[in-house]
Amino acid sequence: MRLRALLDTDALGLRLLGGQDELDRTVRGVMTTDLRDPSRYLSGGELVLTGLAWRRDASDSEPFVRLLVQARVAALAAGEAELGDVPEDLVLACARHRLPLFAVHESVAFATITEHVVRQVSGERAGDLAAVVDRHRRMMTSGPAGGGPDVVLDLLGSDLDLRAWVLSPTGRLVAGPKAGPGLPAEVCAKLAAEHLAAVRTGRRGPHRVVLAGTTYSLFPVRGGGRAPQAAEDARGRALSDWLLAVEADAGDWAAERLDLLQGVTQLISVERDRRDAARTVRRRLAQEVLELVRTGAAPAEIAARLRVAAPVLLPGLGAAPHWQVVVARVEWDGPEGSGGEGGGAAGGPVAQSLLEEILVDPHATGPEPSDRIAVAHAGDEAVALVPLPAVAGGHDGPESGILADTLLASVREPLTAGLDGDGRVTLGVSAAVHSAEGLRGALEEARHARRVAAARPGRVCAAGHQELASHVLLLPFVPDDVRRAFTARLLDPLRDYDRRHRAELIPTLEAFLDCDGSWTRCASRLHLHVNTLRYRVGRIEQLTGRDLSRLEDKLDFFLALRMS
């Protein structure tokens, strides 16, 4: 469609501020952004919508417009809701670079313009989606009661005979068609893993995946400019984007049909941005509480903020809840991350977005996910305040709580694929506390638990407060060279012997210690005769010079195995 057609559409309320001679440019898409540099998300021909949040002073307009021109966008439309009139410096910069500039009246939502452009562009290429987009626009503009993204998925099925689902990067089912069988959780996790792995390779979507004989085409659903922090680079974006999984092989689709589905992802991204914006209040509450805790504020002041947070997170809750703290960190290897403990300040927003997704209740029903958490970020870590209802009858403990060993069970596969061998996600979970006085200790407890998780092998690890009363609290802080020397002295003779003779001395040692030195239980577990077990244990003692009947030697072997 032409820019002139947008200007002639009264319902959009666009006012031309410059570029009269460029109105015959073709619009091929639309993007909403408030990034200072959105060029990485532009492919050319877009109408760029902005609320001007990127502009701090007059000097910001020239570089912003220059980047848009280099990306070959069709035009820029600036909203008047935030600043009133469009700044003169932006008007002059667009005039210098011959970039058409529109003003968007504060009464017109960007979503209205987005859906109009998508509908017109798709309608020109293939008419079969025009009815879908138009019907979905009417339902989406009616608010959450209109059904959210589920509606457009139902329309894809009824109008285009396509079954499709919207998934989060962790494999959570965000939306799906009401008709027909659902998508099993294990399939959702595998699709998300395949999508994240494909995105990390840099290949453009859609990505084709075959699972159990069924072909799926995966389209990224990227958030707009209102959530730039979690997508500052390709690695962070891979852990932030939703995806549209279509039960079809898009490999043989015509370009027109592919464009239709891209239009649908833009519609769904409007809902994605709306849900992200709905978390703003919770994020602000968490940031305020975290800042009070970090700066040593009085417990009464912290308690006052918690009383404000409780009704927002648990509407209708009469008594003050218990609280748990979860700390997360995303770390990257290589030049873009610091590697090891750290990851740079840019990791904080990525960890915040990811922790919000991990803590969403997967069993929530209805159009809205159950967001009963508030997540803030400080530096390179994200911190979540998780409210827990108090037990009826006045008992001390909470009714339920987050367990570290189950927190990552359903998201480990997709996240490992998204980290792609050069990143890590580590989480620590505190015990529940029932007062503001305990919140500082809970934060430190969660941070210690996260460090325990960081000392473990694997790309996605979590640890809980229960482990802080165990030897595992000490192991992460043993220097690496001491670890290597200690384990090599005890275990290398056994490993060498196993390589030469396939004697399985290391597995035998692990089983013997796990059975508390019981000969009969260990022999039964290994399916060995007790005499064979005694021979192997004797060989271990001979090779290492240790005595497995002595507690001290058992403890040394136990720690060596844990640190290896």
XYZ file of C-alpha atoms in Angstrom:
564
model
C 0.000 0.000 0.000
C 1.054 3.625 -0.502
C 1.689 6.213 2.210
C -0.888 8.414 0.525
C -3.571 5.823 1.334
C -2.732 6.052 5.051
C -3.044 9.814 5.002
C -6.419 9.529 3.247
C -7.797 7.185 5.928
C -9.635 9.497 8.331
C -10.022 6.833 11.014
C -6.252 6.768 11.558
C -6.081 10.489 12.353
C -2.634 10.944 10.785
C -1.326 14.477 10.164
C 1.532 14.998 7.670
C 4.400 17.065 9.086
C 6.840 16.602 6.203
C 7.581 14.544 3.095
C 4.764 15.605 0.777
C 6.817 14.538 -2.259
C 7.437 11.029 -0.865
C 3.819 9.906 -0.366
C 4.008 7.384 -3.215
C 6.409 5.207 -1.210
C 5.235 1.625 -0.640
C 4.538 0.399 2.889
C 5.412 -3.277 3.358
C 4.944 -3.567 7.111
C 4.758 -1.753 10.434
C 6.875 -1.684 13.599
C 6.302 -0.032 17.004
C 9.481 0.937 18.840
C 10.984 3.232 21.435
C 14.507 1.871 21.029
C 17.233 4.407 20.375
C 18.514 2.090 17.630
C 15.805 -0.191 16.189
C 17.682 -0.877 12.942
C 18.422 -4.534 13.751
C 14.683 -5.250 13.693
C 13.971 -3.456 10.409
C 14.077 -5.016 6.960
C 12.946 -2.039 4.852
C 9.616 -0.565 3.798
C 8.139 -0.311 7.322
C 5.986 2.424 8.782
C 7.739 3.016 12.117
C 5.497 4.029 15.049
C 7.124 5.616 18.092
C 5.977 7.173 21.345
C 9.256 9.202 21.487
C 10.429 7.603 24.754
C 13.886 7.287 23.141
C 14.213 11.112 22.901
C 15.919 12.741 25.862
C 16.853 16.023 24.203
C 16.994 17.637 20.759
C 20.337 16.035 19.886
C 18.761 12.542 19.817
C 16.551 13.171 16.770
C 19.259 13.357 14.098
C 20.945 9.968 14.834
C 17.548 8.263 15.262
C 16.293 9.481 11.869
C 19.612 8.649 10.200
C 19.338 5.038 11.380
C 15.793 4.755 10.020
C 16.842 6.115 6.643
C 19.771 3.687 6.472
C 17.296 0.868 7.161
C 15.170 2.131 4.218
C 11.935 2.541 6.174
C 8.963 4.050 4.365
C 7.999 6.678 6.953
C 7.945 7.639 10.634
C 4.787 8.273 12.688
C 5.253 9.946 16.094
C 2.609 9.837 18.824
C 1.493 13.025 20.522
C 0.261 11.366 23.733
C 3.560 11.688 25.632
C 5.001 15.082 24.619
C 2.046 16.816 23.031
C 3.253 18.267 19.733
C 5.980 16.457 17.800
C 9.311 18.204 18.617
C 10.598 20.616 15.976
C 14.057 18.996 16.009
C 12.511 15.722 14.837
C 10.571 17.506 12.090
C 13.771 19.170 10.837
C 15.780 15.934 10.957
C 13.155 14.108 8.868
C 13.088 16.974 6.375
C 16.877 16.853 5.990
C 16.786 13.133 5.234
C 13.597 13.253 3.120
C 11.813 10.875 5.525
C 8.031 11.355 5.575
C 6.825 12.218 9.091
C 3.295 11.841 10.472
C 1.842 12.949 13.784
C -0.476 10.458 15.504
C -3.253 12.016 17.551
C -3.331 10.944 21.193
C -6.802 9.432 20.715
C -5.500 6.900 18.157
C -3.847 3.705 19.458
C -0.773 2.386 17.694
C -2.513 -0.995 17.632
C -5.226 0.506 15.404
C -2.653 1.719 12.875
C -0.716 -1.546 13.061
C -3.773 -3.657 12.368
C -4.906 -1.367 9.542
C -1.528 -1.608 7.787
C -1.304 -5.366 8.282
C -4.813 -5.814 6.952
C -4.203 -3.640 3.894
C -0.804 -5.104 3.039
C -2.036 -8.665 3.476
C -5.209 -7.906 1.557
C -3.249 -6.710 -1.427
C -1.206 -9.910 -1.474
C -3.906 -12.452 -0.727
C -7.522 -11.800 0.141
C -8.096 -14.889 2.238
C -6.656 -13.278 5.379
C -8.431 -9.943 5.126
C -11.534 -11.266 6.859
C -9.419 -12.863 9.609
C -7.532 -9.665 10.358
C -10.663 -7.541 10.283
C -12.595 -9.840 12.616
C -9.644 -10.145 14.951
C -9.177 -6.381 15.075
C -12.736 -5.923 16.280
C -12.328 -8.598 18.961
C -8.897 -7.465 20.159
C -10.009 -3.843 20.523
C -12.798 -4.971 22.848
C -10.185 -5.843 25.489
C -9.413 -9.086 27.318
C -13.031 -10.203 27.063
C -12.512 -10.464 23.322
C -10.416 -13.577 23.829
C -6.880 -12.325 23.171
C -4.671 -14.350 20.808
C -6.905 -17.417 21.114
C -9.390 -15.648 18.848
C -7.052 -15.196 15.914
C -5.917 -18.823 16.255
C -9.531 -19.967 16.052
C -9.970 -17.834 12.951
C -6.840 -19.310 11.375
C -8.423 -22.710 11.816
C -11.864 -21.784 10.528
C -10.825 -19.477 7.678
C -7.481 -20.926 6.549
C -7.692 -24.498 7.869
C -4.489 -24.018 9.881
C -4.036 -25.278 13.444
C -1.666 -23.023 15.369
C -0.498 -22.321 18.922
C 1.361 -19.488 20.617
C 4.176 -20.645 22.906
C 6.508 -18.842 25.283
C 10.296 -19.355 25.018
C 10.083 -21.840 27.904
C 7.447 -23.919 26.108
C 4.460 -22.662 28.101
C 1.240 -22.730 26.054
C 0.170 -19.075 25.836
C -2.801 -19.580 23.503
C -4.329 -22.219 21.279
C -7.461 -22.962 19.256
C -10.509 -24.055 21.200
C -11.451 -26.688 18.648
C -9.513 -29.930 18.242
C -7.000 -31.647 20.514
C -4.543 -29.569 22.514
C -0.781 -29.593 22.201
C 0.882 -31.897 24.775
C 3.317 -30.254 27.185
C 6.227 -32.374 25.965
C 5.580 -31.280 22.371
C 5.415 -27.634 23.463
C 8.800 -27.986 25.186
C 10.391 -29.624 22.133
C 8.997 -26.991 19.752
C 10.304 -24.194 21.958
C 13.705 -25.886 22.134
C 13.866 -26.279 18.350
C 12.813 -22.669 17.866
C 15.408 -21.307 20.281
C 18.147 -23.413 18.712
C 17.183 -22.184 15.223
C 17.064 -18.539 16.318
C 20.548 -18.833 17.801
C 21.893 -19.936 14.419
C 20.729 -16.653 12.899
C 18.481 -18.304 10.321
C 15.343 -16.436 9.348
C 11.980 -17.987 10.195
C 9.855 -19.867 9.699
C 11.745 -22.892 11.002
C 10.476 -26.345 10.041
C 10.377 -29.101 12.683
C 9.142 -32.684 12.390
C 7.951 -34.353 15.616
C 6.398 -37.822 15.639
C 5.663 -37.555 11.927
C 3.965 -34.140 12.189
C 5.535 -31.090 10.556
C 5.377 -27.735 12.321
C 6.462 -24.338 11.025
C 7.688 -21.943 13.706
C 7.331 -18.167 13.336
C 8.889 -15.748 15.877
C 6.500 -13.345 17.617
C 8.648 -10.423 18.661
C 7.630 -7.827 21.206
C 7.564 -4.189 20.195
C 9.709 -1.324 21.390
C 8.179 -1.342 24.853
C 10.301 -4.311 25.956
C 13.744 -3.662 24.501
C 15.832 -4.616 27.519
C 15.325 -8.359 27.196
C 16.283 -8.244 23.524
C 19.398 -6.091 23.491
C 21.216 -8.734 21.466
C 20.332 -11.884 19.564
C 21.112 -14.050 22.572
C 18.776 -12.170 24.888
C 16.077 -12.011 22.227
C 16.219 -15.770 21.797
C 15.172 -16.119 25.440
C 12.413 -13.506 25.166
C 10.379 -14.050 21.995
C 7.101 -15.885 21.816
C 6.623 -18.166 18.831
C 3.723 -19.151 16.606
C 3.737 -22.895 15.895
C 1.659 -23.824 12.838
C 0.839 -27.445 12.082
C 1.856 -27.234 8.413
C 4.931 -27.316 6.211
C 5.660 -23.713 5.213
C 8.567 -24.829 3.074
C 6.394 -25.032 -0.039
C 4.233 -21.972 0.666
C 4.118 -19.073 -1.758
C 5.558 -15.753 -0.611
C 2.076 -14.302 -0.289
C 0.980 -16.946 2.190
C 4.141 -16.520 4.256
C 3.421 -12.795 4.423
C -0.060 -13.571 5.704
C 1.333 -15.479 8.674
C 3.862 -12.735 9.346
C 0.903 -10.374 9.576
C -0.725 -12.656 12.118
C 2.445 -12.626 14.262
C 2.289 -8.831 14.276
C -1.267 -8.984 15.575
C -0.250 -11.406 18.313
C 2.697 -9.191 19.256
C 0.199 -6.473 20.178
C -1.208 -8.813 22.829
C 2.330 -9.748 23.881
C 3.144 -6.080 24.494
C -0.121 -5.550 26.363
C 0.659 -8.406 28.758
C 4.193 -7.144 29.235
C 2.890 -3.652 30.048
C 0.515 -5.183 32.613
C 3.556 -6.306 34.610
C 4.793 -2.732 35.040
C 3.105 -2.197 38.419
C 4.434 -5.456 39.817
C 7.931 -4.681 38.570
C 7.849 -1.256 40.191
C 6.676 -2.699 43.511
C 9.455 -5.283 43.474
C 12.051 -2.622 42.589
C 10.919 -0.428 45.490
C 10.993 -3.282 48.017
C 14.363 -4.521 46.760
C 15.855 -1.043 47.028
C 14.589 -0.687 50.598
C 16.088 -4.050 51.540
C 19.416 -3.304 49.840
C 19.781 0.117 51.487
C 19.004 -1.137 54.992
C 15.646 0.578 55.421
C 13.717 0.095 58.644
C 11.557 -3.055 58.761
C 8.461 -0.906 59.305
C 9.097 0.912 56.014
C 9.613 -2.378 54.155
C 6.480 -3.821 55.761
C 4.461 -0.845 54.527
C 5.552 -1.503 50.940
C 4.735 -5.200 51.326
C 1.224 -4.306 52.472
C 0.824 -2.347 49.232
C 2.210 -5.228 47.164
C 0.099 -8.012 48.691
C -3.308 -6.901 47.282
C -1.778 -6.417 43.826
C -0.239 -9.885 43.759
C -2.907 -11.747 45.718
C -6.225 -9.914 45.291
C -8.697 -10.618 48.081
C -6.083 -11.922 50.507
C -7.060 -10.937 54.040
C -3.916 -11.715 56.056
C -0.373 -10.735 55.205
C 1.243 -13.560 53.202
C 4.518 -15.303 53.601
C 7.169 -14.407 51.037
C 9.871 -16.281 49.183
C 12.742 -14.733 47.273
C 14.107 -16.165 44.022
C 17.332 -14.839 42.518
C 18.296 -15.534 38.893
C 21.266 -14.711 36.739
C 21.880 -15.183 33.007
C 25.560 -15.387 32.091
C 27.176 -15.510 28.667
C 30.584 -16.713 27.568
C 32.691 -14.837 25.076
C 33.286 -11.138 24.406
C 29.643 -10.085 24.850
C 29.508 -11.433 28.409
C 31.996 -11.482 31.185
C 31.898 -15.270 31.546
C 31.896 -17.075 34.880
C 30.282 -15.271 37.805
C 28.899 -12.064 36.341
C 27.655 -11.516 32.857
C 27.466 -7.731 32.855
C 24.659 -5.362 33.736
C 22.880 -6.178 30.492
C 22.119 -9.626 31.899
C 19.755 -8.224 34.526
C 16.848 -7.328 32.211
C 17.200 -10.646 30.374
C 17.125 -12.513 33.695
C 14.090 -10.455 34.777
C 12.115 -11.343 31.652
C 13.096 -14.989 31.921
C 12.346 -15.266 35.647
C 8.884 -13.764 35.102
C 8.210 -16.459 32.533
C 9.563 -19.313 34.682
C 7.424 -18.272 37.648
C 4.151 -17.919 35.735
C 1.699 -20.538 36.980
C 1.568 -23.118 34.154
C -1.828 -24.345 35.360
C -3.516 -20.939 35.193
C -6.786 -20.873 33.246
C -8.435 -18.075 31.292
C -6.997 -15.512 28.892
C -4.505 -14.090 31.426
C -1.555 -16.017 32.878
C -1.423 -16.144 36.674
C 1.264 -13.563 37.428
C 1.440 -13.706 41.219
C 5.027 -12.545 41.396
C 6.937 -9.276 41.203
C 10.377 -9.285 39.595
C 12.978 -6.538 39.698
C 16.515 -6.440 38.404
C 19.625 -4.837 39.857
C 22.901 -5.019 37.992
C 23.277 -8.466 36.482
C 20.718 -10.327 38.601
C 16.926 -10.517 38.800
C 15.093 -10.815 42.116
C 11.520 -12.111 42.465
C 9.198 -11.585 45.433
C 6.812 -14.519 45.518
C 3.810 -14.230 47.878
C 2.491 -17.355 49.556
C -0.871 -17.489 51.353
C -0.560 -18.096 55.090
C -1.813 -21.413 56.436
C -5.350 -21.347 57.783
C -5.355 -21.662 61.557
C -2.318 -19.492 62.210
C 0.497 -22.009 61.760
C 3.944 -20.638 61.128
C 4.649 -22.189 57.762
C 3.211 -21.229 54.359
C 0.596 -23.296 52.623
C 2.898 -24.026 49.698
C 6.178 -22.838 48.340
C 8.580 -22.992 45.435
C 10.952 -25.953 45.431
C 14.241 -25.497 43.621
C 14.374 -29.079 42.365
C 11.049 -28.720 40.517
C 11.317 -25.076 39.429
C 13.200 -25.793 36.209
C 11.910 -29.272 35.398
C 9.591 -28.223 32.569
C 11.801 -25.485 31.107
C 15.234 -27.104 31.174
C 15.097 -28.502 27.615
C 14.095 -25.303 25.777
C 16.347 -23.060 27.856
C 19.357 -25.301 27.282
C 18.732 -25.046 23.542
C 18.399 -21.263 23.762
C 21.656 -20.934 25.675
C 23.325 -22.925 22.866
C 26.479 -23.882 24.711
C 27.631 -20.334 25.524
C 25.287 -19.240 28.303
C 23.982 -20.306 31.704
C 20.859 -19.716 33.778
C 21.249 -20.186 37.537
C 18.577 -19.698 40.210
C 18.522 -19.701 43.994
C 15.403 -20.054 46.164
C 15.071 -18.869 49.760
C 12.959 -20.299 52.564
C 9.617 -18.624 53.215
C 9.580 -15.661 55.617
C 6.555 -14.084 57.240
C 7.790 -10.565 58.044
C 9.764 -7.668 56.665
C 12.530 -8.425 59.182
C 13.189 -11.725 57.445
C 13.308 -10.363 53.916
C 16.950 -9.265 54.016
C 18.021 -12.696 55.190
C 15.857 -14.350 52.537
C 17.558 -12.293 49.830
C 21.018 -13.287 51.012
C 19.887 -16.908 51.364
C 18.609 -16.955 47.770
C 21.872 -15.401 46.551
C 23.933 -18.036 48.384
C 21.747 -20.779 46.939
C 22.245 -19.363 43.442
C 26.019 -19.504 43.928
C 25.666 -23.160 44.914
C 23.712 -23.728 41.678
C 26.390 -21.879 39.679
C 29.029 -24.324 40.939
C 27.158 -27.270 39.395
C 27.662 -28.570 35.870
C 24.999 -27.858 33.283
C 23.505 -24.867 31.516
C 20.346 -24.569 33.644
C 20.718 -25.082 37.410
C 18.831 -24.203 40.595
C 19.440 -24.693 44.303
C 17.248 -24.188 47.351
C 17.665 -23.040 50.927
C 17.620 -26.646 52.190
C 21.055 -27.197 50.665
C 22.628 -24.362 52.646
C 22.713 -26.537 55.769
C 24.764 -29.186 53.960
C 28.317 -29.674 52.775
C 27.179 -28.397 49.356
C 27.293 -24.858 50.783
C 31.064 -25.168 51.164
C 31.922 -26.871 47.887
C 31.257 -23.916 45.514
C 33.799 -21.802 47.370
C 36.701 -24.256 47.148
C 39.246 -22.824 44.647
C 39.321 -24.642 41.318
C 42.993 -25.637 41.604
C 42.364 -27.146 45.047
C 39.361 -29.059 43.695
C 41.374 -30.479 40.809
C 44.288 -31.496 43.005
C 42.066 -33.129 45.620
C 39.942 -35.120 43.173
C 42.928 -36.113 41.017
C 44.813 -37.507 44.021
C 41.893 -39.731 45.029
C 40.086 -40.577 41.812
C 42.625 -40.506 38.967
C 44.129 -43.932 39.934
C 40.632 -45.423 39.800
C 39.776 -43.748 36.489
C 43.016 -44.976 34.914
C 42.350 -48.514 36.138
C 38.760 -48.404 34.808
C 39.995 -47.259 31.386
C 42.502 -50.106 31.171
C 40.404 -52.907 32.656
C 36.757 -51.763 32.415
C 36.493 -52.623 36.100
C 33.845 -50.009 36.991
C 35.582 -49.036 40.209
C 34.199 -45.460 40.167
C 30.532 -46.608 39.866
C 31.202 -49.205 42.559
C 32.638 -46.562 44.890
C 29.639 -44.267 44.318
C 27.171 -47.069 45.042
C 29.083 -48.251 48.134
C 29.044 -44.767 49.666
C 25.411 -44.212 48.684
C 24.514 -47.432 50.541
C 26.326 -46.189 53.672
C 28.911 -48.950 53.362
C 26.364 -51.791 53.495
C 27.823 -54.772 51.624
C 24.511 -56.534 51.033
C 22.559 -53.475 49.875
C 25.378 -52.340 47.590
C 25.830 -55.816 46.069
C 22.089 -56.030 45.469
C 22.001 -52.620 43.799
C 24.918 -53.485 41.501
C 23.642 -57.047 40.885
C 26.946 -58.469 42.126
C 27.949 -61.263 44.473
C 29.169 -59.872 47.786
C 32.593 -61.467 47.193
C 32.884 -59.621 43.876
C 32.015 -56.379 45.619
C 34.609 -57.044 48.317
C 37.229 -57.651 45.619
C 36.426 -54.310 43.926
C 36.486 -52.366 47.198
C 39.790 -54.006 48.060
C 41.194 -52.938 44.692
C 40.012 -49.338 45.365
C 41.797 -49.358 48.716
C 44.956 -50.832 47.187
C 45.107 -48.232 44.379
C 44.452 -45.241 46.628
C 46.047 -46.271 49.907
C 42.777 -45.541 51.728
C 40.630 -47.662 54.047
C 36.902 -47.568 53.320
C 36.091 -48.849 56.808
C 37.332 -45.519 58.221
C 34.874 -42.585 58.355
C 37.548 -40.045 57.373
C 38.413 -41.909 54.173
C 34.764 -42.408 53.295
C 34.212 -38.667 53.695
C 37.204 -37.841 51.495
C 35.926 -40.086 48.704
C 32.412 -38.653 49.071
C 33.641 -35.075 48.694
C 35.954 -35.970 45.801
C 33.051 -37.504 43.897
C 30.881 -34.441 44.580
C 33.584 -32.075 43.335
C 34.543 -34.079 40.265
